[in-house]
PDB file of C-alpha atoms in Angstrom:
ATOM      1  CA  UNK A 267    -116.355-139.546  15.559  1.00 48.00           C
ATOM      2  CA  UNK A 268    -117.417-143.153  15.087  1.00 50.00           C
ATOM      3  CA  UNK A 269    -120.984-142.231  15.940  1.00 49.00           C
ATOM      4  CA  UNK A 270    -121.212-140.132  12.788  1.00 50.00           C
ATOM      5  CA  UNK A 271    -121.394-143.263  10.664  1.00 52.00           C
ATOM      6  CA  UNK A 272    -124.083-145.035  12.655  1.00 54.00           C
ATOM      7  CA  UNK A 273    -127.554-143.612  13.015  1.00 54.00           C
ATOM      8  CA  UNK A 274    -128.802-143.620  16.581  1.00 58.00           C
ATOM      9  CA  UNK A 275    -132.331-142.750  15.487  1.00 64.00           C
ATOM     10  CA  UNK A 276    -133.454-146.292  14.948  1.00 61.00           C
ATOM     11  CA  UNK A 277    -135.155-147.319  11.761  1.00 63.00           C
ATOM     12  CA  UNK A 278    -137.311-150.240  10.816  1.00 67.00           C
ATOM     13  CA  UNK A 279    -135.687-153.494  11.913  1.00 64.00           C
ATOM     14  CA  UNK A 280    -136.003-156.367   9.477  1.00 60.00           C
ATOM     15  CA  UNK A 281    -136.128-159.932  10.766  1.00 66.00           C
ATOM     16  CA  UNK A 282    -133.288-160.931   8.452  1.00 67.00           C
ATOM     17  CA  UNK A 283    -131.154-163.929   9.230  1.00 72.00           C
ATOM     18  CA  UNK A 284    -128.381-165.500   7.267  1.00 74.00           C
ATOM     19  CA  UNK A 285    -130.002-168.809   6.457  1.00 79.00           C
ATOM     20  CA  UNK A 286    -128.498-171.547   4.325  1.00 84.00           C
ATOM     21  CA  UNK A 287    -130.825-170.658   1.488  1.00 78.00           C
ATOM     22  CA  UNK A 288    -129.851-166.959   1.508  1.00 75.00           C
ATOM     23  CA  UNK A 289    -126.165-167.857   1.703  1.00 80.00           C
ATOM     24  CA  UNK A 290    -126.396-170.386  -1.141  1.00 80.00           C
ATOM     25  CA  UNK A 291    -128.432-168.010  -3.311  1.00 73.00           C
ATOM     26  CA  UNK A 292    -125.898-165.214  -2.873  1.00 74.00           C
ATOM     27  CA  UNK A 293    -123.040-167.663  -3.413  1.00 78.00           C
ATOM     28  CA  UNK A 294    -124.483-168.881  -6.723  1.00 73.00           C
ATOM     29  CA  UNK A 295    -125.378-165.358  -7.824  1.00 71.00           C
ATOM     30  CA  UNK A 296    -121.840-164.179  -7.114  1.00 74.00           C
ATOM     31  CA  UNK A 297    -120.526-166.685  -9.635  1.00 73.00           C
ATOM     32  CA  UNK A 298    -122.206-164.669 -12.400  1.00 67.00           C
ATOM     33  CA  UNK A 299    -119.618-161.942 -11.958  1.00 71.00           C
ATOM     34  CA  UNK A 300    -116.837-164.333 -11.014  1.00 77.00           C
ATOM     35  CA  UNK A 301    -116.848-166.223 -14.304  1.00 74.00           C
ATOM     36  CA  UNK A 302    -116.718-162.992 -16.272  1.00 75.00           C
ATOM     37  CA  UNK A 303    -113.839-161.580 -14.243  1.00 78.00           C
ATOM     38  CA  UNK A 304    -111.952-164.859 -14.308  1.00 79.00           C
ATOM     39  CA  UNK A 305    -112.155-165.084 -18.071  1.00 77.00           C
ATOM     40  CA  UNK A 306    -111.171-161.460 -18.460  1.00 78.00           C
ATOM     41  CA  UNK A 307    -108.031-162.016 -16.407  1.00 82.00           C
ATOM     42  CA  UNK A 308    -107.091-165.334 -17.966  1.00 83.00           C
ATOM     43  CA  UNK A 309    -107.588-164.444 -21.636  1.00 84.00           C
ATOM     44  CA  UNK A 310    -105.280-161.437 -21.405  1.00 82.00           C
ATOM     45  CA  UNK A 311    -102.471-163.538 -19.990  1.00 86.00           C
ATOM     46  CA  UNK A 312    -102.972-166.478 -22.323  1.00 88.00           C
ATOM     47  CA  UNK A 313    -102.838-164.357 -25.474  1.00 86.00           C
ATOM     48  CA  UNK A 314     -99.338-163.225 -24.546  1.00 83.00           C
ATOM     49  CA  UNK A 315     -97.940-166.710 -23.831  1.00 90.00           C
ATOM     50  CA  UNK A 316     -95.477-168.009 -26.417  1.00 90.00           C
ATOM     51  CA  UNK A 317     -96.732-171.651 -26.509  1.00 93.00           C
ATOM     52  CA  UNK A 318    -100.311-170.467 -27.078  1.00 93.00           C
ATOM     53  CA  UNK A 319     -99.290-168.024 -29.806  1.00 90.00           C
ATOM     54  CA  UNK A 320     -97.018-170.607 -31.433  1.00 93.00           C
ATOM     55  CA  UNK A 321     -99.823-173.188 -31.635  1.00 94.00           C
ATOM     56  CA  UNK A 322    -102.842-171.068 -32.570  1.00 94.00           C
ATOM     57  CA  UNK A 323    -101.461-167.779 -33.914  1.00 91.00           C
ATOM     58  CA  UNK A 324     -98.046-168.533 -35.470  1.00 92.00           C
ATOM     59  CA  UNK A 325     -98.055-165.355 -37.583  1.00 90.00           C
ATOM     60  CA  UNK A 326     -98.422-163.227 -34.450  1.00 87.00           C
ATOM     61  CA  UNK A 327     -95.683-165.225 -32.736  1.00 88.00           C
ATOM     62  CA  UNK A 328     -93.299-164.725 -35.657  1.00 88.00           C
ATOM     63  CA  UNK A 329     -94.071-161.035 -35.891  1.00 83.00           C
ATOM     64  CA  UNK A 330     -93.560-160.583 -32.151  1.00 80.00           C
ATOM     65  CA  UNK A 331     -90.160-162.280 -32.179  1.00 80.00           C
ATOM     66  CA  UNK A 332     -88.982-160.536 -35.344  1.00 80.00           C
ATOM     67  CA  UNK A 333     -89.478-157.098 -33.811  1.00 77.00           C
ATOM     68  CA  UNK A 334     -86.537-154.901 -32.969  1.00 76.00           C
ATOM     69  CA  UNK A 335     -86.495-152.744 -29.825  1.00 74.00           C
ATOM     70  CA  UNK A 336     -86.743-149.665 -32.039  1.00 71.00           C
ATOM     71  CA  UNK A 337     -89.990-150.888 -33.702  1.00 71.00           C
ATOM     72  CA  UNK A 338     -93.388-149.597 -32.642  1.00 69.00           C
ATOM     73  CA  UNK A 339     -94.627-151.782 -29.758  1.00 65.00           C
ATOM     74  CA  UNK A 340     -98.175-150.424 -29.895  1.00 67.00           C
ATOM     75  CA  UNK A 341     -99.880-152.862 -32.275  1.00 66.00           C
ATOM     76  CA  UNK A 342     -97.567-155.830 -32.314  1.00 66.00           C
ATOM     77  CA  UNK A 343    -100.573-158.188 -32.136  1.00 67.00           C
ATOM     78  CA  UNK A 344    -102.120-156.922 -35.379  1.00 75.00           C
ATOM     79  CA  UNK A 345    -104.168-160.017 -36.227  1.00 84.00           C
ATOM     80  CA  UNK A 346    -107.853-160.116 -37.112  1.00 90.00           C
ATOM     81  CA  UNK A 347    -108.099-163.731 -35.956  1.00 92.00           C
ATOM     82  CA  UNK A 348    -106.622-162.910 -32.554  1.00 89.00           C
ATOM     83  CA  UNK A 349    -108.995-159.959 -32.303  1.00 89.00           C
ATOM     84  CA  UNK A 350    -111.926-162.245 -33.165  1.00 93.00           C
ATOM     85  CA  UNK A 351    -110.750-164.723 -30.524  1.00 93.00           C
ATOM     86  CA  UNK A 352    -110.685-162.017 -27.877  1.00 89.00           C
ATOM     87  CA  UNK A 353    -113.857-160.135 -28.786  1.00 92.00           C
ATOM     88  CA  UNK A 354    -116.083-163.130 -29.573  1.00 94.00           C
ATOM     89  CA  UNK A 355    -116.770-163.703 -25.880  1.00 92.00           C
ATOM     90  CA  UNK A 356    -117.831-160.111 -25.268  1.00 92.00           C
ATOM     91  CA  UNK A 357    -120.082-159.966 -28.322  1.00 94.00           C
ATOM     92  CA  UNK A 358    -121.748-163.248 -27.375  1.00 95.00           C
ATOM     93  CA  UNK A 359    -122.218-162.037 -23.785  1.00 92.00           C
ATOM     94  CA  UNK A 360    -123.852-158.860 -25.069  1.00 92.00           C
ATOM     95  CA  UNK A 361    -126.298-160.785 -27.246  1.00 94.00           C
ATOM     96  CA  UNK A 362    -127.028-163.330 -24.508  1.00 93.00           C
ATOM     97  CA  UNK A 363    -127.706-160.676 -21.894  1.00 88.00           C
ATOM     98  CA  UNK A 364    -130.270-159.098 -24.217  1.00 90.00           C
ATOM     99  CA  UNK A 365    -131.922-162.436 -25.018  1.00 90.00           C
ATOM    100  CA  UNK A 366    -131.774-163.766 -21.439  1.00 87.00           C
ATOM    101  CA  UNK A 367    -134.757-161.715 -20.306  1.00 85.00           C
ATOM    102  CA  UNK A 368    -136.989-163.325 -22.938  1.00 89.00           C
ATOM    103  CA  UNK A 369    -135.668-166.787 -22.090  1.00 89.00           C
ATOM    104  CA  UNK A 370    -136.178-166.121 -18.375  1.00 86.00           C
ATOM    105  CA  UNK A 371    -139.808-165.159 -18.907  1.00 88.00           C
ATOM    106  CA  UNK A 372    -140.394-168.332 -20.899  1.00 92.00           C
ATOM    107  CA  UNK A 373    -138.471-170.872 -18.798  1.00 90.00           C
ATOM    108  CA  UNK A 374    -137.797-169.234 -15.425  1.00 86.00           C
ATOM    109  CA  UNK A 375    -134.634-168.082 -13.672  1.00 82.00           C
ATOM    110  CA  UNK A 376    -133.379-171.457 -12.522  1.00 81.00           C
ATOM    111  CA  UNK A 377    -133.466-173.081 -15.939  1.00 88.00           C
ATOM    112  CA  UNK A 378    -131.918-170.013 -17.552  1.00 86.00           C
ATOM    113  CA  UNK A 379    -129.059-169.987 -15.032  1.00 82.00           C
ATOM    114  CA  UNK A 380    -128.610-173.731 -15.485  1.00 86.00           C
ATOM    115  CA  UNK A 381    -128.571-173.307 -19.262  1.00 89.00           C
ATOM    116  CA  UNK A 382    -126.021-170.483 -18.988  1.00 87.00           C
ATOM    117  CA  UNK A 383    -123.851-172.581 -16.698  1.00 85.00           C
ATOM    118  CA  UNK A 384    -123.988-175.527 -19.091  1.00 92.00           C
ATOM    119  CA  UNK A 385    -123.057-173.289 -22.022  1.00 93.00           C
ATOM    120  CA  UNK A 386    -120.106-171.980 -20.016  1.00 89.00           C
ATOM    121  CA  UNK A 387    -119.081-175.530 -19.094  1.00 92.00           C
ATOM    122  CA  UNK A 388    -119.251-176.744 -22.715  1.00 96.00           C
ATOM    123  CA  UNK A 389    -117.346-173.671 -23.896  1.00 95.00           C
ATOM    124  CA  UNK A 390    -114.626-174.251 -21.308  1.00 92.00           C
ATOM    125  CA  UNK A 391    -114.387-177.896 -22.344  1.00 96.00           C
ATOM    126  CA  UNK A 392    -114.177-176.997 -26.017  1.00 96.00           C
ATOM    127  CA  UNK A 393    -111.439-174.461 -25.316  1.00 93.00           C
ATOM    128  CA  UNK A 394    -109.559-177.002 -23.204  1.00 93.00           C
ATOM    129  CA  UNK A 395    -109.560-179.605 -25.976  1.00 96.00           C
ATOM    130  CA  UNK A 396    -109.129-177.111 -28.841  1.00 95.00           C
ATOM    131  CA  UNK A 397    -106.700-178.053 -31.575  1.00 94.00           C
ATOM    132  CA  UNK A 398    -107.676-175.365 -34.105  1.00 95.00           C
ATOM    133  CA  UNK A 399    -108.431-171.664 -33.917  1.00 95.00           C
ATOM    134  CA  UNK A 400    -112.063-172.141 -34.944  1.00 96.00           C
ATOM    135  CA  UNK A 401    -112.570-174.416 -31.911  1.00 97.00           C
ATOM    136  CA  UNK A 402    -111.226-171.649 -29.680  1.00 95.00           C
ATOM    137  CA  UNK A 403    -113.587-169.103 -31.200  1.00 96.00           C
ATOM    138  CA  UNK A 404    -116.653-171.371 -30.938  1.00 97.00           C
ATOM    139  CA  UNK A 405    -115.663-172.150 -27.353  1.00 96.00           C
ATOM    140  CA  UNK A 406    -115.348-168.444 -26.592  1.00 95.00           C
ATOM    141  CA  UNK A 407    -118.794-167.856 -28.112  1.00 96.00           C
ATOM    142  CA  UNK A 408    -120.271-170.524 -25.833  1.00 96.00           C
ATOM    143  CA  UNK A 409    -118.446-168.989 -22.867  1.00 92.00           C
ATOM    144  CA  UNK A 410    -119.874-165.601 -23.801  1.00 92.00           C
ATOM    145  CA  UNK A 411    -123.429-166.895 -24.038  1.00 94.00           C
ATOM    146  CA  UNK A 412    -123.039-168.565 -20.652  1.00 90.00           C
ATOM    147  CA  UNK A 413    -121.609-165.420 -19.077  1.00 88.00           C
ATOM    148  CA  UNK A 414    -124.345-163.244 -20.578  1.00 88.00           C
ATOM    149  CA  UNK A 415    -127.092-165.478 -19.190  1.00 85.00           C
ATOM    150  CA  UNK A 416    -125.456-165.758 -15.787  1.00 80.00           C
ATOM    151  CA  UNK A 417    -124.784-162.041 -15.432  1.00 79.00           C
ATOM    152  CA  UNK A 418    -128.317-161.106 -16.458  1.00 80.00           C
ATOM    153  CA  UNK A 419    -129.988-163.524 -14.070  1.00 74.00           C
ATOM    154  CA  UNK A 420    -127.566-163.432 -11.122  1.00 67.00           C
ATOM    155  CA  UNK A 421    -128.301-159.764 -10.442  1.00 66.00           C
ATOM    156  CA  UNK A 422    -132.033-160.468 -10.283  1.00 65.00           C
ATOM    157  CA  UNK A 423    -131.539-163.497  -8.034  1.00 62.00           C
ATOM    158  CA  UNK A 424    -129.218-161.620  -5.706  1.00 60.00           C
ATOM    159  CA  UNK A 425    -131.533-158.608  -5.429  1.00 61.00           C
ATOM    160  CA  UNK A 426    -134.503-160.888  -4.885  1.00 62.00           C
ATOM    161  CA  UNK A 427    -132.825-162.518  -1.906  1.00 58.00           C
ATOM    162  CA  UNK A 428    -131.887-159.132  -0.435  1.00 58.00           C
ATOM    163  CA  UNK A 429    -135.387-157.688  -0.684  1.00 61.00           C
ATOM    164  CA  UNK A 430    -137.342-160.731   0.446  1.00 57.00           C
ATOM    165  CA  UNK A 431    -138.250-159.036   3.742  1.00 50.00           C
ATOM    166  CA  UNK A 432    -139.627-155.776   2.320  1.00 49.00           C
TER     167      UNK A 432
END
């Protein structure tokens, strides 16, 4: 039954080798999706941590701890600021992914990926040193712009390395 998955009819053989350049290109391109997934996983956990809520969203923290077990648990985080904190990254990534094609045509893929990576780095630094909610939101916007650029370009770079022998 194993032969059903492998064609014995022979097709065109490509002289593909896993060179350092192909490996590094795919490695860098994979980080486009990695940074988005990492942020998605981290932000959900952080917004439910008591120290984070106590420092940046005290009204949500108070409301969460004043709830009784019989209260509705559905929208216990009913805060426009917390919603802005969460959604700012995704909105910025959407805008950046639309603008990244124009920037790529003007400056090239490498500079656009570098710019996106720097935006992500500055956003992460701003979020790390944040002492106010507005710093968190600006940091999330920078993270979103970096993610949008990286996700737009990394797909093109990855596909380009796959199809270099066609």
